[in-house]
Amino acid sequence: MPATPQRRRRISRLTIGTAVLATAATAAVTAAALPAGADTGHRDRSGRTVDVQLLSFNDFHGNLEPPQGSSGTVEELQPDGTKKTVPAGGVEYLAQSLRTARKGHPYSVTAAAGDLVGASPLLSGLFHDEPTIEAMNKLGLDVTSVGNHEFDEGRAELTRLQKGGCHPKDGCYQDGRKYRGADFPYLTANVTDDKTGKPLLKPYTVWRHKGVKIGFIGVTLEGTPDIVNAEGIKGLKFHDEVETINKYAKVLNRQGVKAIVALIHEGGMPASTSYNYDCDSPGPGISGPITEIAKHVTPAVDALVTGHTHQAYACTIPDPSGRPRTVTSAASYGKLYTDTTLTYDRRTQDIVRTRVKAPGAVNHVVDRTQPKAADMTSLIARWNKLAAPVAGRPVGHISADIAGRGANAPEAPLGDVIADAQLEATKASDKGGAQLALMNPGGIRSDLAFKASGSEGDGVVTYGEAFTVQPFTNMMNVVDLTGAQLLAALQQQVSGPNEASPKILQVSQGLTYTLDMTKKGADRVVKNSVKLGGAALDPAKTYRVAMNEFLAGGGDGFPAFKDGKNKYVGPSDLDALTAYLTAHSSADHPLTPPKADRITVVK
C-alpha cells in the first residue's frame, strides 16, 4: 500500500520543557514490580499498562538516496553462522519502514540520536540540508538530540534549521516555498551559551498521548569541540553527558514525568559488525564510551538511544541500581531502525523495569525490496531537478569500486587516492610546496562505486558522487612540521583520546611506516619504520605537510598539528579530489583502486 503523500497527522502532542535549573534533591525513583498481565499486548486487562512503541534511528547524514557501495549495506548474521550482505537505506524505504512498523500500535513515538544532517551527499548538502529536514518532517520524526555534525555550519545555521527561514547567503531555493524549519525539536541539553549559561536550544521535551507521557533528554558527546571546526562552536560550552542527563531527569521528575528516554549522540563498538548480533550473549558484548555513560546515568532514565559510532546494537547494560536497561543504536544512513517496547504503568506513570527484564529492543533492516514511500520519491525528484546541473557533471572514471568509508581497514584505497590528490594540489613551490599529505579518516564519508547511480554510466564519477565522499569543503593547508612533530602526530592516532578508538590518518604516496597493534598507546607506531621517499624520518628536519584545515586546527585529537608554522592556504579538499580524478583518469584509462599498502599493520 503506497504511503500517504502528506505528512501523517500527529495524534501525539510534544510539550517543550523549559530549561529549569534547580539544585533540589532528586525525587525518589520507584522500582515498580511487573504488574500482572503486563505482557499480554498493548494494554493489560485492567488497563493499567500500555505498550509504547519507540522507533529510533541515528546518524542519517542527509542520505536521502540509497548510499552507494558498501556504505549502503548491512551485515546480517545467518543461522548457520555465516554472514550475508544486505542492501539497505534510502529515505523512501526508511519512511515506508517506519509507517509500516507503526500500524497496529496506537502508542508510537519516533526519535533520533543526532547527526541527521552534516557530511551529507550533494542532494542535501548543496541546499544546506533543507531537503533532509523536510523529509524528517514528512516521515513523522517527533524528537532528536543534536549531534556533532549539526554544528558543521555553526550555531546560527543549526538554529535556522530548527526555526526556519531562508539561508542568509544563498536565500530560498524553490520559487514560492520558504523553508519552514523542523517540526520536531532538536534537543541540546549539554550545549550552553557561554554568556547566558542556557542551552542553545531546548534541553528536553515531553511526548504525550492519551494520558501517557514520556520525557526525552537530548545530548551530544562532550568531546564535540575536538571533532568539529572551532569556528562553528564559538561561544558554546559542551558539558558532561551523564551530569546533564541526571540533572534534567530530576527536572522532569519534579514535573511528574517518570518515564524518561535519553537520546545520546555518543556510542559504542559491539563485538560483531552484524546488525542482528546478540549483544547480550556471553562474551565481550559492547565496549566504548557509551558503556561507562550507561553505567552512571540515573536509574530514572528507562532507555538510552545512542549514535555517533555508526554501529548497530541492541544491548542491555545495568543501570546504577542494577536493573537492566536497553542501550541501542541503528548503524547509520537510515539503513536500520530500532523498535523498542516500553511498557508504561499508568498508576506509577513510569516504564516497567525489573531486575530481570528491560524494555525489549530489536534492530530492523530498511530493505529495498519493499515499496517506496511516494511522497519521498517526489521530494527526491524535486530536489534532484534543482541539483542536476551541478551533481551530474562527470569528473573522472574508475575501473572498480574504490572503498573509503566501507573499507574496514586502517588504510583505505580511497584514502590513498584522496591523500595523493591533496599532495598533487599543493606540491608545487608556488602552491604550498608540500612533501606529503595526511587525511583524517572521518572526513571520508562514502565509497566511490563503479555502478552508475544515475544515467552517467558505469565507472563514471560525477561531481555529486565526489561531493558525497568529501562534503565538508575544507580548505587545504600546508604547514611546516619537524620530523619530531610529525612523529608525534602519527603517535596521536593511537594514543591519548584516540587510544581506545584509533583514528588512522590516510597517507600520500612515499610515506610508509609500521603500525604494531599488539602494543599499547604511542608505542604502536614503530619509530624507526617511518620513512618518506625511502629515507628515514629526521626528527630535526622540517617538512612541508598538507592537510585539511580541520586537521590543521588540531581536530580529531591531533594537537601536534596546531604547532605547524608558515601556513599556506590552498584549494578545497573537494576541488583537489575532482582535479586529481580528471587528470588521472579517462573512459579509456580509468583509475584503478590503489593497493593500500603504505601502512604495514601488525595485529
Coordinates of N, CA and C in Angstrom, one line a residue, residues 15 33 41 61 163 226 272 286 317 336 360 368 382 414-415 424 432 443 506 522 527 534 540 582 586 593:
T15 N 5.3 18.6 24.2 CA 5.3 19.8 25.1 C 6.8 20.0 25.4
A33 N 7.3 -3.1 40.4 CA 7.3 -4.5 40.0 C 6.5 -4.8 38.8
G41 N 0.0 -7.8 25.6 CA -0.4 -7.0 24.4 C -0.2 -5.5 24.7
H61 N 22.7 11.6 8.3 CA 23.7 12.4 7.5 C 23.2 12.7 6.1
K163 N 14.3 26.6 13.4 CA 13.2 27.5 13.4 C 12.7 27.9 12.1
D226 N 36.4 18.7 20.0 CA 37.6 18.1 19.4 C 37.4 17.6 18.0
S272 N 30.5 -7.6 17.4 CA 30.3 -8.1 16.0 C 29.8 -6.9 15.1
I286 N 29.7 -5.3 24.2 CA 30.0 -3.9 23.7 C 31.0 -3.2 24.5
I317 N 22.5 -3.0 29.4 CA 23.6 -2.6 30.4 C 22.9 -2.2 31.7
L336 N 19.0 1.1 9.1 CA 18.3 0.3 10.1 C 17.4 1.3 10.9
G360 N 12.2 -4.4 25.6 CA 12.7 -5.2 24.5 C 13.0 -4.3 23.3
R368 N 15.4 -2.7 0.6 CA 14.9 -2.0 -0.6 C 14.0 -2.9 -1.5
R382 N 12.1 16.4 -6.8 CA 12.1 17.8 -6.9 C 13.4 18.4 -6.6
L414 N 40.5 4.4 -1.1 CA 40.1 5.8 -1.4 C 40.8 6.8 -0.5
G415 N 41.3 6.4 0.7 CA 42.1 7.3 1.5 C 43.4 7.6 0.8
E424 N 49.2 16.4 -4.7 CA 49.3 16.9 -6.0 C 48.9 18.3 -6.1
G432 N 52.3 25.8 -2.1 CA 52.5 25.3 -0.8 C 53.8 24.5 -0.6
G443 N 36.8 12.2 7.6 CA 36.4 13.1 6.5 C 36.0 12.4 5.2
Q506 N 45.1 8.8 6.6 CA 45.4 8.3 5.3 C 46.6 9.0 4.8
A522 N 51.2 5.1 22.2 CA 52.2 5.7 21.2 C 53.2 4.6 20.7
K527 N 58.8 3.6 15.6 CA 59.5 4.8 15.2 C 60.5 4.7 14.1
G534 N 61.5 6.6 1.0 CA 62.5 5.6 1.4 C 63.6 6.1 2.4
A540 N 64.9 16.3 13.4 CA 65.3 17.7 13.4 C 64.9 18.4 12.1
T582 N 40.1 14.0 -12.6 CA 40.0 14.4 -14.0 C 41.4 14.2 -14.7
S586 N 40.4 8.6 -17.5 CA 39.5 8.8 -18.7 C 38.7 7.6 -18.9
P593 N 41.8 1.1 -8.4 CA 42.0 1.2 -6.9 C 43.4 0.9 -6.5

